[in-house]
Short mmCIF file of C-alpha atoms in Angstrom, two decimals:
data_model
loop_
_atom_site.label_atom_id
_atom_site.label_comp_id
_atom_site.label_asym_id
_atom_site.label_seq_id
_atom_site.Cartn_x
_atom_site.Cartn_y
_atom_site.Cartn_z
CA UNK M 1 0.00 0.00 0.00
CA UNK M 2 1.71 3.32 -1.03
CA UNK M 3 1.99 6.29 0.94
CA UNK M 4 0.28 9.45 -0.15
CA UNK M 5 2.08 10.30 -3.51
CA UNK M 6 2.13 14.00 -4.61
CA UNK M 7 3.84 15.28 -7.70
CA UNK M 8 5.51 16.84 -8.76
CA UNK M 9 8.17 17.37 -5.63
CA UNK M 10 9.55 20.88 -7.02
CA UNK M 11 7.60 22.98 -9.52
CA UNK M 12 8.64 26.14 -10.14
CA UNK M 13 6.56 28.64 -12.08
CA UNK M 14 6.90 32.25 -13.38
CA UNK M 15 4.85 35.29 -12.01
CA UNK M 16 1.22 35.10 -14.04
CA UNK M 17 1.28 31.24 -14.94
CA UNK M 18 -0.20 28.55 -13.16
CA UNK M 19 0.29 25.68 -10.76
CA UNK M 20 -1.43 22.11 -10.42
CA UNK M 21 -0.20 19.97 -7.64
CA UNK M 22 -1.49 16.26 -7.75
CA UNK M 23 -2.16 14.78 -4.74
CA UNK M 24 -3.12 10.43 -4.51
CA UNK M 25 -4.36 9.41 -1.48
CA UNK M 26 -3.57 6.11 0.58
CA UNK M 27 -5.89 3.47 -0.99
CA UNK M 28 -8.91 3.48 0.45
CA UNK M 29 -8.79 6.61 2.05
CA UNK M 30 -11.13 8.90 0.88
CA UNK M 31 -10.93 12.51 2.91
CA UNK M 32 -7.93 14.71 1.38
CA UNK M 33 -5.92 17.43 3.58
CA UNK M 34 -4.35 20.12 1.55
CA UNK M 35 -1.76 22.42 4.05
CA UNK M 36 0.41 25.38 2.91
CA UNK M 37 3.66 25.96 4.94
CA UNK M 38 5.62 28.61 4.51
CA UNK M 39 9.48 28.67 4.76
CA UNK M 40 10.09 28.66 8.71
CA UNK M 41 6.69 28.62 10.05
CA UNK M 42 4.42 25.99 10.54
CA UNK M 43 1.78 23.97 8.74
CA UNK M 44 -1.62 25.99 7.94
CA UNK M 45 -4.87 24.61 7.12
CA UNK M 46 -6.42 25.35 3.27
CA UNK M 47 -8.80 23.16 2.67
CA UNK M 48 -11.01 19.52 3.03
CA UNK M 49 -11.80 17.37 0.42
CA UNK M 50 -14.12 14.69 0.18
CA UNK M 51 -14.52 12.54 -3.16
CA UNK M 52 -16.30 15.33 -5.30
CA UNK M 53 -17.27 17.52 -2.77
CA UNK M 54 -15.11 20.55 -0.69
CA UNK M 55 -16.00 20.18 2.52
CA UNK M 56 -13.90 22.76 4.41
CA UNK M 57 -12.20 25.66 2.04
CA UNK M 58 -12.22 27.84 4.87
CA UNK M 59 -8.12 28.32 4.78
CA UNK M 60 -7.96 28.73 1.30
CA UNK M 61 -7.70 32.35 -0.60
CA UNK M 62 -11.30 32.88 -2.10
CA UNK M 63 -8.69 34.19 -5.09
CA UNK M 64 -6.94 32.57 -7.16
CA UNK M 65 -6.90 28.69 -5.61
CA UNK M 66 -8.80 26.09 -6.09
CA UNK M 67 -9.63 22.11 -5.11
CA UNK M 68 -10.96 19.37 -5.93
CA UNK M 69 -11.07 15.78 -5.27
CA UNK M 70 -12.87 14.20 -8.52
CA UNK M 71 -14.36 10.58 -8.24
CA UNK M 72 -11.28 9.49 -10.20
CA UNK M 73 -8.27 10.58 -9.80
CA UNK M 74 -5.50 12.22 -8.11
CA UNK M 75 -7.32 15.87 -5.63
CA UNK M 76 -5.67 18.59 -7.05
CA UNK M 77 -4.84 22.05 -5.69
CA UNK M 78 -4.66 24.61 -8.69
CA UNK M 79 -3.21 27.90 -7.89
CA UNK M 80 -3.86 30.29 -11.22
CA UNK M 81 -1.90 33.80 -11.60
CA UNK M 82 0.82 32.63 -9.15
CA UNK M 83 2.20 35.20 -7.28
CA UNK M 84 6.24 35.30 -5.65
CA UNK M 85 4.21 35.02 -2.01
CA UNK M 86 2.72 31.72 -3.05
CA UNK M 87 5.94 29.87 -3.04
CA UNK M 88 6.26 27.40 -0.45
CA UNK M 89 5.92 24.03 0.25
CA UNK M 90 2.50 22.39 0.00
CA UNK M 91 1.26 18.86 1.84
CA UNK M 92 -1.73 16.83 1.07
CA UNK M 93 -2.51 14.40 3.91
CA UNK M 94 -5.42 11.78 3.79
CA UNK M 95 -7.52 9.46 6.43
CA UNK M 96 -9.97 6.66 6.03
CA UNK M 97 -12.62 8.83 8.00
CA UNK M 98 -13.67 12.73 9.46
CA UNK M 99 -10.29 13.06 11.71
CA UNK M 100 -7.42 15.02 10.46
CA UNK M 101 -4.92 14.07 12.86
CA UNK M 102 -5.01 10.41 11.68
CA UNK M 103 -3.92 11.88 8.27
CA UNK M 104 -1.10 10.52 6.78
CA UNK M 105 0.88 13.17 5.08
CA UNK M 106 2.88 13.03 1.70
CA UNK M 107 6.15 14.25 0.64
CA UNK M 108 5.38 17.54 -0.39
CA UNK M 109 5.26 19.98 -3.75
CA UNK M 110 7.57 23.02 -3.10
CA UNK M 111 6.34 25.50 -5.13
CA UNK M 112 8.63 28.27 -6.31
CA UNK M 113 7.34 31.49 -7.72
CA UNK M 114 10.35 33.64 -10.31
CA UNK V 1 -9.76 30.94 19.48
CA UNK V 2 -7.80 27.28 19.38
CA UNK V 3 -4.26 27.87 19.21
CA UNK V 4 -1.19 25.33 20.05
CA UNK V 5 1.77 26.57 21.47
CA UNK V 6 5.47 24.87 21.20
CA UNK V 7 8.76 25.79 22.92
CA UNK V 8 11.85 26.13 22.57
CA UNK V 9 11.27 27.28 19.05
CA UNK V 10 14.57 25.86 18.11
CA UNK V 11 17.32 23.47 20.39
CA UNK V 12 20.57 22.04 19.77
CA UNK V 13 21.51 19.12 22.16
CA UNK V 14 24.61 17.01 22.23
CA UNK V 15 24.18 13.26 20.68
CA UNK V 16 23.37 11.10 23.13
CA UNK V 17 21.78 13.59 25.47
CA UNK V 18 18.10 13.56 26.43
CA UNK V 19 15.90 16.57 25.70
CA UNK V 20 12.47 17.66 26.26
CA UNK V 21 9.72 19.68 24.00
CA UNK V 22 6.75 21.52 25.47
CA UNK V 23 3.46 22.00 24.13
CA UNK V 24 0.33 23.94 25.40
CA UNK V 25 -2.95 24.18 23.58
CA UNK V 26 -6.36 25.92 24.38
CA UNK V 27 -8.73 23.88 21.74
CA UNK V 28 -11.52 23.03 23.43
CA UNK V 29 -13.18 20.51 23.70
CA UNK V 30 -10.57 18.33 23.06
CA UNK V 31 -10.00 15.22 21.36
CA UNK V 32 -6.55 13.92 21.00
CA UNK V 33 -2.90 15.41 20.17
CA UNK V 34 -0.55 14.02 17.88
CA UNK V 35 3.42 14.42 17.55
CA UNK V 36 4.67 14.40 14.47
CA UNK V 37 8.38 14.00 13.65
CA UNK V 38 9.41 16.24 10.32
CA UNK V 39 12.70 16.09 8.67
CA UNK V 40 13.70 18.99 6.14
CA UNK V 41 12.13 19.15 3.16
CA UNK V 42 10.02 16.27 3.83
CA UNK V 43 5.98 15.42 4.80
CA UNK V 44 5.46 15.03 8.69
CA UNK V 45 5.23 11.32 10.00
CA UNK V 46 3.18 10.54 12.85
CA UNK V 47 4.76 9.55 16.59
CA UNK V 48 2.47 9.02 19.19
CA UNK V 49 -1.37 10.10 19.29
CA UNK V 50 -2.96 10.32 22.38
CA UNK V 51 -6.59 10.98 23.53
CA UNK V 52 -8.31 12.54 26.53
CA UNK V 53 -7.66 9.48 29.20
CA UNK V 54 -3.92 8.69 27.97
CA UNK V 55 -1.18 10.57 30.50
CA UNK V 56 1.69 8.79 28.75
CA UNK V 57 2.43 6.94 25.87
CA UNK V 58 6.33 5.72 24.15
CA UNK V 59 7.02 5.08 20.44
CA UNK V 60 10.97 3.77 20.86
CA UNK V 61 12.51 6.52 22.42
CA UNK V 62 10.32 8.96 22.41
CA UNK V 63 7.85 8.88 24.91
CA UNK V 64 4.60 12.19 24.75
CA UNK V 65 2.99 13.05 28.13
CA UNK V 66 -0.18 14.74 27.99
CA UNK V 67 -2.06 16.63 31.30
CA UNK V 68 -5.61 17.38 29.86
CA UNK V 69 -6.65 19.26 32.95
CA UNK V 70 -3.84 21.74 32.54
CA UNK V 71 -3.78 21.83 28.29
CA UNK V 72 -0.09 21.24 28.27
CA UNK V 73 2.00 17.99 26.43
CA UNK V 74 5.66 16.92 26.37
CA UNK V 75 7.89 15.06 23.79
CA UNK V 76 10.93 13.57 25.70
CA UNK V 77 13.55 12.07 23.66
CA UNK V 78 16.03 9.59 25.15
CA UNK V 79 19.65 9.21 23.84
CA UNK V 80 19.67 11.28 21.05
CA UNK V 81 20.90 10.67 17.71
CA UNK V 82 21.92 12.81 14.87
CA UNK V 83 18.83 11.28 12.95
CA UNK V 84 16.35 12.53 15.57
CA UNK V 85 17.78 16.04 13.72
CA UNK V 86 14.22 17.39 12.16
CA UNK V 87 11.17 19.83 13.41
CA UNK V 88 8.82 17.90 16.15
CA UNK V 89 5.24 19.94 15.52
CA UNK V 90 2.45 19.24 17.59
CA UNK V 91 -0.57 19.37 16.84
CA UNK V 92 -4.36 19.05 18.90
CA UNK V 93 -7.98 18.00 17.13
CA UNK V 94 -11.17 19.29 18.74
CA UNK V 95 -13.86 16.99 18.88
CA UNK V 96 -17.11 16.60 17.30
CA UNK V 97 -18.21 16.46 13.59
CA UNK V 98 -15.60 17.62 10.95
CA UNK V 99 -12.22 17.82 13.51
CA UNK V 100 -10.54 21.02 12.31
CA UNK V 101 -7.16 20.38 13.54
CA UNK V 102 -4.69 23.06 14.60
CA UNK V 103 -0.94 22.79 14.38
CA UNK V 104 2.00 24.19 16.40
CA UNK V 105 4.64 26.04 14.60
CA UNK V 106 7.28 23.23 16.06
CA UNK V 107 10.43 22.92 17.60
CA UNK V 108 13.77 22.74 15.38
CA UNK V 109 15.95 19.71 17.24
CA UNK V 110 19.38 19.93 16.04
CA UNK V 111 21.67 17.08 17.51
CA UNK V 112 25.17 17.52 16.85
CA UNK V 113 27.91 14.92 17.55
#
């Protein structure tokens, strides 16, 4: 059973374009985490996905990002317009139920914004 | 508002030496607390979880403490080793429904030889 995959590990974008980070949960989970953290400071919150619906977007910038979790395939976090302040690492996590701290994170996308 | 508190923000021990990490939270109500171990550059992995009735559990050497009554949780770490080198972030669930959890900003272990 794999881990949460996320791809790709680095992505860097310039100012204006925009950024899709894949994100495959553990098999059989089917609640997605999606966390932003910042170089230095800790892990924050975006948004909750379950399988085609967004439960939770209450971290996320009404601007510019976007979720979703479709009944196939990989939840994705789209970011469009990227701005230099939206580099910085971003971690999907998924559970097999409604708890978050029974997520099990993946490795990552760092995100870098020239 | 629910906010988790860790300190020393950062810590350099000796290898071999023991050390301990502090966490305070006001979530309430509460539902469990989980330590997660995070090396750089790398997604956090999961060390001990512990709920409302749990004072103490151990995961090898690392063993969490939790005091519900007073909100506060510890991470002690027995005979360090360079690869215990990594960002220890705590983080507390509220209970009820969708658990919104809420992270510390972590401590930054550095173990040097």
């Amino acid at each position: 059973n794999a881990g949460v995959m996320q791809n790709p590990r680095h992505l860097v974008r310039r100012r204006g374009q925009e950024a899709r980070l894949r994100c495959s949960p553990m098999k059989g989970h089917s609640h997605v985490y999606w966390y932003r953290q910042l170089p230095e400071e800790g892990l924050k919150f975006m948004v909750y996905l379950q399988k085609e619906n967004i439960i939770d977007e209450s971290g996320m910038p009404k601007e510019r990002f976007s979720a979703e979790f479709p009944k196939e395939g990989p939840s994705i976090l789209r970011i469009q317009q990227v701005v230099r302040g939206d580099s910085a690492a971003y971690f999907c996590a998924s559970s097999p139920k409604e708890t978050g701290t029974e997520a099990f994170f993946g490795q990552g996308t760092r995100l870098t914004v020239v | 508002k629910n906010q988790v508190e860790q300190s020393p923000q950062s810590l350099i021990i000796l290898e071999g030496k023991n050390c301990t990490l502090q966490c305070n939270y006001t979530v309430s109500p509460f539902s469990n607390l989980r330590w997660y171990k995070q090396d750089t550059g790398r997604g956090p992995v999961s060390l001990t979880i512990m709920t409302f009735s749990e004072n103490t559990k151990s995961n090898g050497r690392y063993t969490a403490t939790l005091d519900a009554d007073t909100k506060q949780s510890s991470l002690h770490i027995t005979a360090s080793q360079l690869s215990d080198s990594a960002s220890y972030i705590c983080v507390v669930s509220g209970f009820g429904g969708y658990q919104k959890v809420t992270f510390g900003t972590g401590t930054k272990l550095q173990v040097i030889p």
